Tab-separated table of C-alpha atoms in Angstrom:
chain	number	residue	atom	x	y	z
W	106	MET	CA	38.973	7.588	-20.381
W	107	LYS	CA	36.546	4.707	-20.979
W	108	ILE	CA	36.157	4.195	-17.253
W	109	LYS	CA	35.060	7.811	-16.758
W	110	LYS	CA	32.405	7.397	-19.454
W	111	TYR	CA	31.055	4.261	-17.778
W	112	ILE	CA	31.028	5.942	-14.382
W	113	ALA	CA	29.282	9.028	-15.789
W	114	LYS	CA	26.673	6.881	-17.544
W	115	GLY	CA	26.146	4.852	-14.366
W	116	VAL	CA	25.691	7.960	-12.241
W	117	LEU	CA	23.319	9.460	-14.815
W	118	LEU	CA	21.293	6.258	-15.037
W	119	SER	CA	21.157	5.963	-11.249
W	120	GLY	CA	20.011	9.582	-10.944
W	121	ILE	CA	17.265	9.143	-13.512
W	122	THR	CA	16.107	5.952	-11.782
W	123	LEU	CA	15.994	7.623	-8.360
W	124	LEU	CA	14.103	10.629	-9.691
W	125	SER	CA	11.543	8.525	-11.531
W	126	VAL	CA	10.656	6.468	-8.430
W	127	SER	CA	10.272	9.450	-6.152
W	128	CYS	CA	8.104	9.628	-3.069
W	129	SER	CA	4.685	9.942	-4.697
W	130	GLY	CA	3.048	7.637	-2.115
W	131	PHE	CA	4.586	9.659	0.691
W	132	LEU	CA	3.037	12.883	-0.584
W	133	ASP	CA	-0.555	11.622	-0.788
W	134	GLU	CA	-2.780	13.340	1.757
W	135	VAL	CA	-5.444	11.639	3.840
W	136	ASN	CA	-7.891	13.943	5.567
W	137	TYR	CA	-9.116	12.069	8.626
W	138	SER	CA	-11.044	15.044	9.979
W	139	GLY	CA	-12.954	15.594	6.743
W	140	GLN	CA	-15.805	13.316	7.771
W	141	SER	CA	-19.158	15.086	7.773
W	142	ALA	CA	-21.491	15.131	10.766
W	143	GLU	CA	-24.141	13.162	8.877
W	144	GLU	CA	-21.713	10.311	8.276
W	145	TYR	CA	-20.323	10.340	11.814
W	146	PHE	CA	-23.612	10.509	13.700
W	147	ALA	CA	-25.136	7.765	11.551
W	148	THR	CA	-23.004	5.209	13.402
W	149	GLY	CA	-23.833	3.944	16.873
W	150	SER	CA	-20.677	5.256	18.513
W	151	GLY	CA	-21.071	8.617	16.780
W	152	TYR	CA	-24.627	9.006	18.034
W	153	GLU	CA	-23.564	8.077	21.548
W	154	SER	CA	-20.822	10.712	21.512
W	155	LEU	CA	-23.411	13.256	20.315
W	156	VAL	CA	-25.654	12.501	23.303
W	157	ASN	CA	-22.712	12.568	25.720
W	158	GLY	CA	-21.660	15.921	24.312
W	159	CYS	CA	-25.114	17.374	24.892
W	160	TYR	CA	-25.259	16.230	28.514
W	161	SER	CA	-21.691	17.191	29.404
W	162	THR	CA	-22.668	20.875	29.610
W	163	LEU	CA	-25.442	20.056	32.081
W	164	LYS	CA	-22.936	18.673	34.597
W	165	ARG	CA	-21.375	22.102	34.944
W	166	CYS	CA	-24.726	23.773	35.608
W	167	LEU	CA	-25.723	21.504	38.485
C-alpha cells in the first residue's frame, strides 16, 4: 500500500514538472517576412534588388 502511494506521488510530481516546463520557446513566432520596404531598401543589397527588379521587366519587352 505504501509503494502505491509513493508511485502515485512520483507520477503526479513528474506530470506537474513536465507540464510546467512545456514548450513555450517552441511556440514563439518569428515573422521573417514582416520587414517593411523602408527597412529593406535602406540596405545596399536591398537597393540593388530593387533596381534589378525594375529592369527585369524590360528584358521581356526587348
